[in-house]
Amino acid sequence: MLLGASSLFALFGQTTLVQAAEKAANTKRNIIYVLTDDQRYDELGILNPILNTPNMDKLANEGIHFKNAFVTTALCSPSRASILTGQYMHNHGVVDNNKPAREGTIFFPEYLQDAGYQTAFIGKWHMGESAGHGVSDMPQNGFDYWLSFPGQGIYYPKTMPNGKPYTFNINGKRVPQTGYITDELTDYSIDWLTERDESKPFMLYLSHKAVHANFSPAKRHENLYEDVTLPVPASQADTPENRKGKPMWVQNQRNSWHGVDFPYHSSLDVQSYKKQYHRAIGAVDDSLGRILTWLEENNLTENTTVILMGDNGFMFGEHGLIDKRNAYEESMRVPLLAYAPGYLEAGKVVTEMVANIDIAPTLLEMAGVASPKHFDGKSFLDLAQGKAKGEWRNNFLYEYYWEFNYPSTPTTFALRSDNFKIIQYHGVWDTEELYDLKNDPKEMVNLIDDPKYLAVKVEMRGKLFTLLANNKGEHTVPFTEKFSSGAVYREEGRSKAAEFPEHWLKEDGEDGLRDFMKHDKKRLPKKQKTK
C-alpha cells in the first residue's frame, strides 16, 4: 500500500495540511490536464498546415503556447512518472515501461486532495506494465475517481483470448470497453465532471491512449488527408552527408525495429504510417472540443485551467529513425498548451524551456499549494502570466536507460540548453554528439570534435554530470531483468553495420594514442579556460 501525502509531510519538511488547505481556499481554480501519447511538438495545426486541429489551435491562439516544451525522458512510463512526481527519472525510479513506481511514491494529486480538491484519473496509467492485466491498472493514491486499463490499451473493443471482453478498471471493478477509446474516455470524463461534488474545486487528469502506435483513427477520420503527400525529412536518406558524425548506433538503428529500413520488423511505409498518426489525432481534438463546450455550457470556463501536453515526441524518419527514446528534438520535444481566459494571457507564446517535471509544481501553484522540496521541477505559472522575475532555467537534463527488449538504443544522457545540446552514451563504444541548436535546429552537424567548441563541450559535460546525481548525491544506472532477446533483428538486404568514426582509426606510434585520461580542460587555449 502506497503511503499518502499526509503521512510523509514531516519527512519532506512541508507545509502542514492545515496551512495548505487555508492557502488553497483562496485559489479555487479547477484544473483539467489532458495528456496525449506520442504527440510530437509539431502535431498541431498552428505548426503544421496539413493538420486540422481547431480545438488545439484554439488553446494556442486564445491561451498560451509553450514553444519549447520537453520531456526529460522520451518514453511513456518514465515521462508520466516525472509528470506525476515532479522528479527526474533517476529520482522517481520508474526507469522503463515495466517498472512500477516505488512504494511510498507521492503523486501531486495527493497534495490537491489534502487541499480540498476532488480528483479523477481517466485513461492510460502505464506504469509497471510487466505486472500484467488486473494489476498494472489498479487505482492509485491521489485520485477519488479512477478509470484505467492494462498497458497501452486498445483503440477498439475486442474479445480477449480467454473469451472475455477487454475491460476498463473503474474504481477497482471491471467494466467492458464498448467504443472507440478516445471517445469513450471523453464520455467518462464528462460524466464525472457532471456528477462531481459542485461544492469542491476539481482536478481531472485525462490521459489518452491516442496517438500511440499502432495508430487507429476513429471511423469518421479514416479518409482524412487522403490526397496529401507528406514530406520526407531531409535527414532520412541513407547518404554519406547524413551519416557523417552520427554515432554508430544511430546508423545501425536504421536497419532495426526503430529504423526506417526495417520499421517494427516489417516493410511498413513510414510516411503512410504518419498519415494514420495524423488521422488518429483527430479524435483527440474532438475530445478537447467536447470538454471546452461542456465548460462553456456549465459556466466554468472562467475559473478552469485546461492544459494539453504530450508525454513524449515521435520520429518519422528523422536521422533514419522512427519512434522515440533518443535525445533528438523530435523525440523529446512535445506540445504544451494552456487555456484559462482571464487568468492566462490570450495568444501568448512562451519561448523559455519548460519540461514535464514542471507540471506538478505548476498545477499545485494554480491551486495555491506549496511545492515540496523534493521536486526537481518548478512552476512556470509566472512565465504564463508574464510575471517572471529573474532568470528561468537555461538547461535541463535528459536521460534514458537501455532496455533489453529494445537493445539498439543505448543508455542516453543529454544536456539541452537554449543554444546547445550535448549527448552522451553510457556502456557503449561510440561517439558523443554536440549540436548548435540555433544554427542547426535539425541536428545535422555533430560538433563534438570541433576544436572551436571545446569550451562548450567541457562546460556542458560538467553540468550534465552534476544533474545526473540523484537526491542522495549518487550516480547510478538502474535496469530491469532481461527475459527475452528483444528486438534484435535486421533486414538482410538493407543498410549495413556502421564503421567507427574515421578519426578513431589510428596506427601504432601516432600522437595522442595514450593521452585519453588527460582532461579536456587542459587542451583548451588559455583564453578559453573554464572554471
Short mmCIF file of C-alpha atoms in Angstrom, two decimals:
data_model
loop_
_atom_site.label_atom_id
_atom_site.label_comp_id
_atom_site.label_asym_id
_atom_site.label_seq_id
_atom_site.Cartn_x
_atom_site.Cartn_y
_atom_site.Cartn_z
CA MET A 1 0.00 0.00 0.00
CA LEU A 2 1.45 3.39 -1.00
CA LEU A 3 1.74 5.94 1.78
CA GLY A 4 -0.44 9.03 1.49
CA ALA A 5 0.94 12.53 1.20
CA SER A 6 -0.21 13.45 4.70
CA SER A 7 1.93 10.72 6.31
CA LEU A 8 5.05 11.91 4.51
CA PHE A 9 4.82 15.66 5.04
CA ALA A 10 7.09 15.51 8.07
CA LEU A 11 9.69 13.59 6.07
CA PHE A 12 9.96 16.32 3.46
CA GLY A 13 9.54 19.24 5.86
CA GLN A 14 6.48 20.52 4.05
CA THR A 15 3.70 22.97 4.71
CA THR A 16 1.18 21.44 7.11
CA LEU A 17 -2.11 20.19 5.76
CA VAL A 18 -3.95 22.95 7.58
CA GLN A 19 -1.76 25.64 6.03
CA ALA A 20 -2.08 24.07 2.58
CA ALA A 21 -5.84 23.92 2.87
CA GLU A 22 -6.06 27.54 4.06
CA LYS A 23 -3.92 28.73 1.16
CA ALA A 24 -5.89 26.68 -1.37
CA ALA A 25 -9.17 28.10 -0.09
CA ASN A 26 -8.18 31.46 -1.57
CA THR A 27 -7.46 29.98 -5.02
CA LYS A 28 -10.17 27.61 -6.15
CA ARG A 29 -9.19 27.14 -9.77
CA ASN A 30 -10.40 23.99 -11.41
CA ILE A 31 -7.83 22.08 -13.47
CA ILE A 32 -8.22 19.80 -16.48
CA TYR A 33 -4.93 18.24 -17.54
CA VAL A 34 -5.10 16.37 -20.86
CA LEU A 35 -2.14 14.12 -21.64
CA THR A 36 -1.71 12.66 -25.11
CA ASP A 37 0.54 9.76 -26.04
CA ASP A 38 3.41 10.17 -28.54
CA GLN A 39 2.15 13.55 -29.79
CA ARG A 40 5.20 15.35 -31.12
CA TYR A 41 5.62 19.07 -30.75
CA ASP A 42 4.52 19.93 -34.30
CA GLU A 43 1.43 17.71 -34.36
CA LEU A 44 -0.68 20.87 -34.18
CA GLY A 45 -2.42 22.85 -36.89
CA ILE A 46 -0.67 26.03 -35.76
CA LEU A 47 2.69 24.45 -36.71
CA ASN A 48 1.70 22.00 -39.42
CA PRO A 49 -0.74 23.43 -42.01
CA ILE A 50 -1.56 19.91 -43.20
CA LEU A 51 -3.39 19.22 -39.94
CA ASN A 52 -6.94 20.12 -38.95
CA THR A 53 -6.88 20.57 -35.16
CA PRO A 54 -9.22 23.51 -34.49
CA ASN A 55 -9.59 22.93 -30.75
CA MET A 56 -5.88 22.59 -30.08
CA ASP A 57 -5.37 25.69 -32.19
CA LYS A 58 -7.96 27.46 -30.05
CA LEU A 59 -5.94 26.67 -26.93
CA ALA A 60 -2.82 28.09 -28.57
CA ASN A 61 -4.46 31.16 -30.11
CA GLU A 62 -6.58 32.07 -27.08
CA GLY A 63 -4.23 30.78 -24.41
CA ILE A 64 -0.53 30.02 -24.02
CA HIS A 65 1.69 28.10 -26.43
CA PHE A 66 4.86 26.87 -24.75
CA LYS A 67 7.00 26.72 -27.85
CA ASN A 68 9.93 24.94 -26.19
CA ALA A 69 8.37 22.21 -24.07
CA PHE A 70 10.24 18.97 -23.47
CA VAL A 71 10.18 15.70 -21.61
CA THR A 72 13.16 14.60 -19.57
CA THR A 73 12.72 11.01 -20.79
CA ALA A 74 11.10 10.20 -24.14
CA LEU A 75 9.38 7.03 -23.00
CA CYS A 76 5.80 6.59 -21.75
CA SER A 77 6.17 5.37 -18.17
CA PRO A 78 9.22 7.39 -17.05
CA SER A 79 7.77 10.56 -18.56
CA ARG A 80 4.39 10.02 -16.91
CA ALA A 81 6.10 9.37 -13.59
CA SER A 82 8.01 12.66 -13.97
CA ILE A 83 4.74 14.49 -14.60
CA LEU A 84 3.11 12.97 -11.52
CA THR A 85 6.09 13.31 -9.17
CA GLY A 86 7.84 16.47 -10.40
CA GLN A 87 11.10 14.49 -10.46
CA TYR A 88 13.76 13.32 -12.88
CA MET A 89 13.73 9.61 -13.63
CA HIS A 90 16.87 8.88 -11.58
CA ASN A 91 14.95 10.14 -8.53
CA HIS A 92 11.47 8.66 -9.05
CA GLY A 93 12.89 5.30 -10.20
CA VAL A 94 10.41 4.40 -12.96
CA VAL A 95 13.18 3.60 -15.41
CA ASP A 96 11.15 1.89 -18.15
CA ASN A 97 7.65 0.71 -19.03
CA ASN A 98 7.99 -2.42 -16.91
CA LYS A 99 8.96 -0.95 -13.56
CA PRO A 100 6.18 0.38 -11.31
CA ALA A 101 6.50 3.35 -9.00
CA ARG A 102 8.28 2.71 -5.71
CA GLU A 103 6.20 2.07 -2.64
CA GLY A 104 5.72 5.40 -0.88
CA THR A 105 5.89 7.49 -4.06
CA ILE A 106 3.75 10.62 -3.76
CA PHE A 107 1.81 11.81 -6.80
CA PHE A 108 0.94 15.51 -6.97
CA PRO A 109 -2.87 14.95 -6.85
CA GLU A 110 -2.42 13.77 -3.26
CA TYR A 111 -1.45 17.33 -2.30
CA LEU A 112 -4.55 18.60 -4.10
CA GLN A 113 -6.75 16.17 -2.20
CA ASP A 114 -5.26 17.39 1.08
CA ALA A 115 -6.11 20.92 -0.02
CA GLY A 116 -9.78 20.10 -0.60
CA TYR A 117 -9.81 19.16 -4.28
CA GLN A 118 -11.74 16.26 -5.73
CA THR A 119 -9.63 14.42 -8.28
CA ALA A 120 -10.13 11.95 -11.12
CA PHE A 121 -7.80 9.91 -13.30
CA ILE A 122 -9.27 8.65 -16.56
CA GLY A 123 -7.18 6.82 -19.13
CA LYS A 124 -3.72 5.35 -19.61
CA TRP A 125 -1.63 4.92 -16.45
CA HIS A 126 1.06 2.66 -17.89
CA MET A 127 3.49 2.19 -15.05
CA GLY A 128 4.56 -1.34 -14.15
CA GLU A 129 3.38 -2.94 -17.40
CA SER A 130 5.10 -6.24 -16.53
CA ALA A 131 2.65 -6.66 -13.63
CA GLY A 132 0.06 -7.59 -16.24
CA HIS A 133 -3.70 -7.39 -16.67
CA GLY A 134 -5.58 -6.67 -13.48
CA VAL A 135 -2.59 -5.34 -11.54
CA SER A 136 -0.92 -2.55 -13.53
CA ASP A 137 -4.19 -0.63 -13.83
CA MET A 138 -5.29 -0.77 -10.19
CA PRO A 139 -6.43 2.50 -8.54
CA GLN A 140 -3.58 4.70 -7.31
CA ASN A 141 -3.23 7.16 -4.47
CA GLY A 142 -4.31 10.72 -5.16
CA PHE A 143 -7.48 10.04 -7.13
CA ASP A 144 -11.05 9.98 -5.82
CA TYR A 145 -12.26 8.53 -9.12
CA TRP A 146 -10.25 6.02 -11.14
CA LEU A 147 -10.57 4.60 -14.64
CA SER A 148 -7.66 2.89 -16.36
CA PHE A 149 -6.73 -0.20 -18.37
CA PRO A 150 -3.80 -2.60 -18.71
CA GLY A 151 -0.68 -1.45 -20.56
CA GLN A 152 -1.19 0.57 -23.72
CA GLY A 153 -4.91 0.00 -24.06
CA ILE A 154 -6.66 -0.74 -27.37
CA TYR A 155 -8.37 1.64 -29.78
CA TYR A 156 -11.41 -0.54 -30.48
CA PRO A 157 -13.10 -3.00 -28.10
CA LYS A 158 -12.30 -6.67 -28.63
CA THR A 159 -12.65 -10.09 -27.05
CA MET A 160 -9.56 -11.36 -25.27
CA PRO A 161 -8.03 -14.83 -25.96
CA ASN A 162 -9.85 -16.13 -22.86
CA GLY A 163 -13.17 -15.26 -24.49
CA LYS A 164 -13.84 -12.33 -22.16
CA PRO A 165 -14.16 -8.68 -23.24
CA TYR A 166 -11.31 -6.22 -22.82
CA THR A 167 -12.11 -4.18 -19.72
CA PHE A 168 -11.54 -0.89 -18.00
CA ASN A 169 -10.77 -0.83 -14.29
CA ILE A 170 -13.27 1.63 -12.81
CA ASN A 171 -12.65 2.17 -9.11
CA GLY A 172 -11.48 -1.44 -8.79
CA LYS A 173 -14.29 -3.02 -10.80
CA ARG A 174 -14.07 -4.49 -14.32
CA VAL A 175 -16.25 -2.81 -16.95
CA PRO A 176 -16.07 -3.81 -20.66
CA GLN A 177 -14.75 -1.28 -23.18
CA THR A 178 -17.62 -0.67 -25.60
CA GLY A 179 -16.46 2.01 -28.02
CA TYR A 180 -13.59 3.83 -29.69
CA ILE A 181 -11.27 4.56 -26.79
CA THR A 182 -10.68 8.30 -27.28
CA ASP A 183 -14.42 8.94 -27.45
CA GLU A 184 -15.25 6.64 -24.56
CA LEU A 185 -12.64 8.17 -22.25
CA THR A 186 -14.16 11.54 -23.06
CA ASP A 187 -17.65 10.24 -22.27
CA TYR A 188 -16.47 9.06 -18.86
CA SER A 189 -14.68 12.37 -18.26
CA ILE A 190 -17.76 14.45 -18.97
CA ASP A 191 -19.89 12.11 -16.86
CA TRP A 192 -17.53 12.60 -13.92
CA LEU A 193 -17.47 16.36 -14.39
CA THR A 194 -21.26 16.43 -14.47
CA GLU A 195 -21.73 14.22 -11.41
CA ARG A 196 -18.95 15.65 -9.22
CA ASP A 197 -19.47 17.47 -5.92
CA GLU A 198 -20.01 21.05 -7.08
CA SER A 199 -19.02 22.45 -3.69
CA LYS A 200 -15.37 21.50 -4.25
CA PRO A 201 -12.76 22.51 -6.83
CA PHE A 202 -11.75 19.69 -9.15
CA MET A 203 -8.75 18.30 -11.00
CA LEU A 204 -9.39 15.97 -13.92
CA TYR A 205 -6.38 14.10 -15.34
CA LEU A 206 -7.48 12.79 -18.75
CA SER A 207 -4.74 10.51 -20.08
CA HIS A 208 -5.42 9.42 -23.66
CA LYS A 209 -4.24 6.21 -25.28
CA ALA A 210 -4.04 8.13 -28.56
CA VAL A 211 -1.91 8.66 -30.51
CA HIS A 212 0.17 5.64 -29.57
CA ALA A 213 1.04 3.08 -32.23
CA ASN A 214 -0.48 1.21 -33.91
CA PHE A 215 -2.36 4.32 -34.93
CA SER A 216 -6.05 3.56 -35.43
CA PRO A 217 -8.25 6.57 -36.23
CA ALA A 218 -11.93 6.86 -35.45
CA LYS A 219 -14.14 5.70 -38.31
CA ARG A 220 -15.12 9.30 -39.06
CA HIS A 221 -11.46 10.19 -39.67
CA GLU A 222 -10.35 7.18 -41.72
CA ASN A 223 -10.11 9.10 -45.00
CA LEU A 224 -8.58 12.34 -43.74
CA TYR A 225 -5.55 13.61 -45.67
CA GLU A 226 -6.17 11.03 -48.42
CA ASP A 227 -4.79 13.28 -51.16
CA VAL A 228 -1.98 14.81 -49.12
CA THR A 229 1.65 13.95 -49.86
CA LEU A 230 3.71 14.09 -46.67
CA PRO A 231 7.26 15.46 -46.90
CA VAL A 232 10.20 13.18 -46.13
CA PRO A 233 12.72 14.55 -43.58
CA ALA A 234 15.99 15.66 -45.15
CA SER A 235 17.93 13.54 -42.66
CA GLN A 236 16.12 10.31 -43.57
CA ALA A 237 18.17 9.44 -46.66
CA ASP A 238 21.00 6.95 -46.13
CA THR A 239 23.73 9.20 -47.54
CA PRO A 240 27.33 9.98 -46.56
CA GLU A 241 26.24 13.51 -45.63
CA ASN A 242 23.60 12.24 -43.21
CA ARG A 243 25.85 9.55 -41.75
CA LYS A 244 28.75 11.93 -41.16
CA GLY A 245 29.34 12.50 -37.46
CA LYS A 246 26.43 10.31 -36.37
CA PRO A 247 27.08 7.63 -33.73
CA MET A 248 27.37 4.06 -34.96
CA TRP A 249 24.26 3.06 -33.03
CA VAL A 250 22.20 5.65 -34.95
CA GLN A 251 23.47 4.38 -38.29
CA ASN A 252 22.86 0.79 -37.26
CA GLN A 253 19.40 1.50 -35.89
CA ARG A 254 18.22 2.42 -39.38
CA ASN A 255 18.01 -1.32 -40.01
CA SER A 256 16.15 -2.33 -36.85
CA TRP A 257 12.80 -2.25 -35.07
CA HIS A 258 13.13 1.50 -34.63
CA GLY A 259 14.59 2.34 -38.05
CA VAL A 260 13.19 3.28 -41.45
CA ASP A 261 14.80 0.27 -43.20
CA PHE A 262 13.04 -2.35 -41.04
CA PRO A 263 10.35 -0.46 -39.08
CA TYR A 264 8.79 -2.66 -36.40
CA HIS A 265 10.46 -5.57 -38.23
CA SER A 266 8.29 -5.02 -41.31
CA SER A 267 8.10 -3.33 -44.71
CA LEU A 268 5.90 -0.55 -43.32
CA ASP A 269 5.96 2.70 -45.29
CA VAL A 270 6.81 5.32 -42.68
CA GLN A 271 5.13 8.28 -44.38
CA SER A 272 1.89 6.35 -44.95
CA TYR A 273 2.07 5.38 -41.31
CA LYS A 274 2.35 9.04 -40.40
CA LYS A 275 -0.96 9.68 -42.18
CA GLN A 276 -2.61 7.27 -39.77
CA TYR A 277 -0.99 9.19 -36.93
CA HIS A 278 -2.46 12.44 -38.27
CA ARG A 279 -5.86 10.80 -38.56
CA ALA A 280 -5.78 9.40 -35.03
CA ILE A 281 -5.11 12.85 -33.52
CA GLY A 282 -8.46 13.98 -34.96
CA ALA A 283 -10.48 12.27 -32.22
CA VAL A 284 -8.25 13.79 -29.54
CA ASP A 285 -9.00 17.23 -30.95
CA ASP A 286 -12.71 16.36 -30.97
CA SER A 287 -12.41 15.28 -27.33
CA LEU A 288 -10.85 18.59 -26.39
CA GLY A 289 -13.66 20.42 -28.16
CA ARG A 290 -16.29 18.50 -26.24
CA ILE A 291 -14.64 19.39 -22.93
CA LEU A 292 -14.37 23.07 -23.83
CA THR A 293 -18.04 23.08 -24.85
CA TRP A 294 -19.04 21.43 -21.56
CA LEU A 295 -17.14 24.07 -19.59
CA GLU A 296 -18.86 26.85 -21.51
CA GLU A 297 -22.33 25.33 -21.10
CA ASN A 298 -21.74 24.99 -17.35
CA ASN A 299 -20.29 28.49 -16.88
CA LEU A 300 -16.92 27.09 -15.76
CA THR A 301 -14.65 28.45 -18.50
CA GLU A 302 -13.54 31.45 -16.46
CA ASN A 303 -12.34 29.54 -13.41
CA THR A 304 -10.92 26.41 -15.06
CA THR A 305 -7.43 25.95 -16.49
CA VAL A 306 -7.18 23.47 -19.38
CA ILE A 307 -3.73 22.12 -20.24
CA LEU A 308 -2.84 19.85 -23.16
CA MET A 309 0.54 18.10 -23.30
CA GLY A 310 2.23 15.12 -24.96
CA ASP A 311 4.11 12.50 -22.94
CA ASN A 312 6.95 12.35 -25.49
CA GLY A 313 7.64 13.10 -29.11
CA PHE A 314 7.85 10.74 -32.07
CA MET A 315 10.16 10.39 -35.05
CA PHE A 316 9.02 9.67 -38.59
CA GLY A 317 12.30 9.19 -40.45
CA GLU A 318 14.49 11.89 -38.90
CA HIS A 319 18.09 10.56 -38.91
CA GLY A 320 16.71 7.32 -40.36
CA LEU A 321 14.82 6.55 -37.15
CA ILE A 322 11.23 6.06 -36.01
CA ASP A 323 9.51 6.12 -32.61
CA LYS A 324 11.22 7.81 -29.62
CA ARG A 325 13.67 7.11 -26.72
CA ASN A 326 16.60 9.04 -28.20
CA ALA A 327 17.60 12.60 -27.34
CA TYR A 328 16.94 14.19 -30.73
CA GLU A 329 14.49 17.09 -30.81
CA GLU A 330 11.62 15.25 -32.49
CA SER A 331 11.78 12.57 -29.79
CA MET A 332 12.00 14.73 -26.66
CA ARG A 333 10.05 17.83 -27.68
CA VAL A 334 6.28 17.93 -27.05
CA PRO A 335 3.25 20.21 -27.44
CA LEU A 336 2.20 22.15 -24.35
CA LEU A 337 -0.83 24.45 -24.42
CA ALA A 338 -2.63 26.16 -21.55
CA TYR A 339 -6.03 27.87 -21.76
CA ALA A 340 -7.60 29.93 -18.99
CA PRO A 341 -9.46 33.07 -20.13
CA GLY A 342 -8.93 35.96 -17.73
CA TYR A 343 -6.25 34.04 -15.85
CA LEU A 344 -3.63 33.43 -18.54
CA GLU A 345 -2.77 35.86 -21.30
CA ALA A 346 -4.50 35.11 -24.59
CA GLY A 347 -2.31 34.32 -27.58
CA LYS A 348 0.95 34.39 -25.64
CA VAL A 349 3.96 32.38 -26.83
CA VAL A 350 6.42 31.35 -24.13
CA THR A 351 9.87 30.63 -25.56
CA GLU A 352 11.63 29.59 -22.35
CA MET A 353 12.31 25.86 -21.93
CA VAL A 354 9.76 24.07 -19.77
CA ALA A 355 9.61 20.35 -19.05
CA ASN A 356 7.37 17.57 -17.78
CA ILE A 357 8.95 17.87 -14.31
CA ASP A 358 7.41 21.36 -14.13
CA ILE A 359 3.79 20.23 -14.44
CA ALA A 360 3.30 19.15 -10.81
CA PRO A 361 4.66 22.38 -9.24
CA THR A 362 2.71 24.49 -11.75
CA LEU A 363 -0.63 22.81 -11.05
CA LEU A 364 -0.01 23.00 -7.31
CA GLU A 365 0.69 26.72 -7.54
CA MET A 366 -2.53 27.19 -9.51
CA ALA A 367 -4.30 25.54 -6.58
CA GLY A 368 -2.47 27.66 -4.02
CA VAL A 369 -0.42 24.74 -2.70
CA ALA A 370 3.31 24.99 -2.00
CA SER A 371 5.60 22.57 -3.83
CA PRO A 372 7.51 20.03 -1.73
CA LYS A 373 11.29 20.32 -1.53
CA HIS A 374 11.92 17.03 -3.32
CA PHE A 375 10.54 18.33 -6.65
CA ASP A 376 13.17 18.73 -9.39
CA GLY A 377 10.88 20.92 -11.48
CA LYS A 378 9.49 24.36 -10.77
CA SER A 379 6.29 26.20 -11.56
CA PHE A 380 6.09 28.06 -14.87
CA LEU A 381 2.91 29.93 -13.87
CA ASP A 382 4.76 33.27 -13.71
CA LEU A 383 6.02 32.69 -17.27
CA ALA A 384 2.46 32.04 -18.43
CA GLN A 385 1.17 35.16 -16.68
CA GLY A 386 4.03 37.40 -17.79
CA LYS A 387 5.20 37.91 -14.21
CA ALA A 388 8.52 36.07 -14.37
CA LYS A 389 11.28 37.85 -12.48
CA GLY A 390 14.92 36.91 -12.69
CA GLU A 391 16.36 34.13 -14.80
CA TRP A 392 14.49 30.99 -15.77
CA ARG A 393 16.41 27.73 -16.25
CA ASN A 394 18.91 27.76 -19.09
CA ASN A 395 19.37 23.98 -19.31
CA PHE A 396 17.79 20.70 -18.28
CA LEU A 397 18.69 17.03 -18.12
CA TYR A 398 17.55 14.29 -20.46
CA GLU A 399 18.06 10.63 -19.54
CA TYR A 400 17.07 7.28 -20.98
CA TYR A 401 18.15 3.90 -19.67
CA TRP A 402 18.82 0.98 -22.00
CA GLU A 403 16.00 -1.55 -22.30
CA PHE A 404 16.88 -5.14 -23.15
CA ASN A 405 13.70 -5.51 -25.24
CA TYR A 406 14.81 -2.61 -27.49
CA PRO A 407 18.58 -3.04 -27.34
CA SER A 408 19.51 -0.84 -30.30
CA THR A 409 19.08 2.39 -28.29
CA PRO A 410 21.80 2.79 -25.66
CA THR A 411 21.58 4.47 -22.26
CA THR A 412 21.49 8.15 -23.15
CA PHE A 413 22.35 11.24 -21.12
CA ALA A 414 21.92 14.71 -22.58
CA LEU A 415 22.01 18.32 -21.50
CA ARG A 416 19.96 20.76 -23.54
CA SER A 417 20.45 24.48 -23.22
CA ASP A 418 18.89 27.29 -25.22
CA ASN A 419 21.81 27.21 -27.62
CA PHE A 420 23.45 23.77 -27.48
CA LYS A 421 22.80 20.11 -26.78
CA ILE A 422 25.39 17.56 -25.72
CA ILE A 423 24.51 13.84 -25.85
CA GLN A 424 26.49 11.07 -24.16
CA TYR A 425 26.01 7.31 -24.37
CA HIS A 426 26.73 5.03 -21.43
CA GLY A 427 28.08 1.49 -21.73
CA VAL A 428 28.61 1.58 -25.49
CA TRP A 429 31.71 2.26 -27.60
CA ASP A 430 30.56 5.25 -29.59
CA THR A 431 30.90 8.98 -30.16
CA GLU A 432 29.24 11.80 -28.23
CA GLU A 433 27.21 14.45 -30.03
CA LEU A 434 27.18 18.23 -29.73
CA TYR A 435 24.79 20.43 -31.69
CA ASP A 436 24.46 24.17 -32.15
CA LEU A 437 20.67 24.37 -31.94
CA LYS A 438 20.42 27.99 -33.01
CA ASN A 439 22.22 27.41 -36.31
CA ASP A 440 21.49 23.70 -36.74
CA PRO A 441 17.99 23.01 -35.33
CA LYS A 442 17.71 19.72 -37.26
CA GLU A 443 20.88 18.40 -35.57
CA MET A 444 22.73 17.57 -38.76
CA VAL A 445 26.30 18.64 -37.89
CA ASN A 446 27.99 16.96 -34.93
CA LEU A 447 30.48 19.42 -33.40
CA ILE A 448 31.80 17.15 -30.66
CA ASP A 449 35.35 17.05 -32.11
CA ASP A 450 35.41 20.59 -33.47
CA PRO A 451 38.16 22.41 -31.51
CA LYS A 452 36.21 25.68 -31.73
CA TYR A 453 33.57 24.16 -29.41
CA LEU A 454 35.91 22.54 -26.89
CA ALA A 455 34.99 25.04 -24.17
CA VAL A 456 31.27 24.41 -24.74
CA LYS A 457 31.85 20.65 -24.58
CA VAL A 458 33.83 20.84 -21.34
CA GLU A 459 31.30 23.08 -19.62
CA MET A 460 28.27 21.04 -20.70
CA ARG A 461 29.86 17.74 -19.71
CA GLY A 462 30.34 19.07 -16.20
CA LYS A 463 26.78 20.36 -15.89
CA LEU A 464 25.40 17.10 -17.24
CA PHE A 465 27.29 15.04 -14.68
CA THR A 466 26.12 17.29 -11.85
CA LEU A 467 22.46 16.98 -12.85
CA LEU A 468 22.67 13.20 -13.08
CA ALA A 469 23.27 12.88 -9.33
CA ASN A 470 20.15 11.71 -7.53
CA ASN A 471 18.66 13.30 -4.41
CA LYS A 472 21.19 11.39 -2.31
CA GLY A 473 24.13 12.72 -4.33
CA GLU A 474 24.68 9.34 -6.00
CA HIS A 475 25.32 8.49 -9.66
CA THR A 476 23.55 5.22 -10.53
CA VAL A 477 22.40 3.44 -13.68
CA PRO A 478 19.34 1.24 -12.99
CA PHE A 479 17.93 -1.51 -15.21
CA THR A 480 15.30 -4.25 -15.11
CA GLU A 481 15.58 -8.04 -15.51
CA LYS A 482 16.05 -9.37 -19.03
CA PHE A 483 13.51 -12.02 -20.03
CA SER A 484 13.99 -12.30 -23.83
CA SER A 485 16.47 -11.39 -26.56
CA GLY A 486 14.49 -8.28 -27.51
CA ALA A 487 14.06 -6.67 -30.94
CA VAL A 488 17.45 -7.67 -32.36
CA TYR A 489 16.64 -8.46 -35.99
CA ARG A 490 17.86 -6.73 -39.16
CA GLU A 491 16.64 -6.78 -42.77
CA GLU A 492 19.24 -8.81 -44.69
CA GLY A 493 19.33 -6.68 -47.82
CA ARG A 494 19.27 -3.21 -46.29
CA SER A 495 21.79 -0.89 -44.61
CA LYS A 496 24.93 -2.47 -43.19
CA ALA A 497 26.56 -2.08 -39.79
CA ALA A 498 28.28 1.27 -39.24
CA GLU A 499 32.02 1.76 -39.17
CA PHE A 500 33.93 3.52 -36.43
CA PRO A 501 34.47 7.27 -36.99
CA GLU A 502 37.36 7.74 -39.39
CA HIS A 503 39.40 9.86 -36.96
CA TRP A 504 39.28 6.96 -34.46
CA LEU A 505 41.24 4.73 -36.86
CA LYS A 506 44.86 5.04 -35.77
CA GLU A 507 48.16 3.28 -36.25
CA ASP A 508 50.75 2.37 -33.66
CA GLY A 509 53.01 5.32 -32.90
CA GLU A 510 50.58 8.11 -33.81
CA ASP A 511 50.31 11.08 -31.47
CA GLY A 512 47.60 11.09 -28.84
CA LEU A 513 47.08 7.34 -28.52
CA ARG A 514 47.78 7.30 -24.80
CA ASP A 515 46.56 10.67 -23.53
CA PHE A 516 42.87 9.80 -23.24
CA MET A 517 42.98 10.36 -19.48
CA LYS A 518 44.06 13.96 -19.99
CA HIS A 519 41.17 16.24 -19.04
CA ASP A 520 39.81 18.23 -21.96
CA LYS A 521 40.10 21.37 -19.84
CA LYS A 522 43.88 21.10 -20.27
CA ARG A 523 43.50 21.08 -24.05
CA LEU A 524 41.83 24.47 -24.05
CA PRO A 525 43.78 27.51 -25.21
CA LYS A 526 44.49 29.74 -22.22
CA LYS A 527 41.91 32.36 -23.23
CA GLN A 528 39.17 29.69 -23.30
CA LYS A 529 39.92 28.12 -19.90
CA THR A 530 36.79 27.24 -17.94
CA LYS A 531 36.30 27.23 -14.21
#
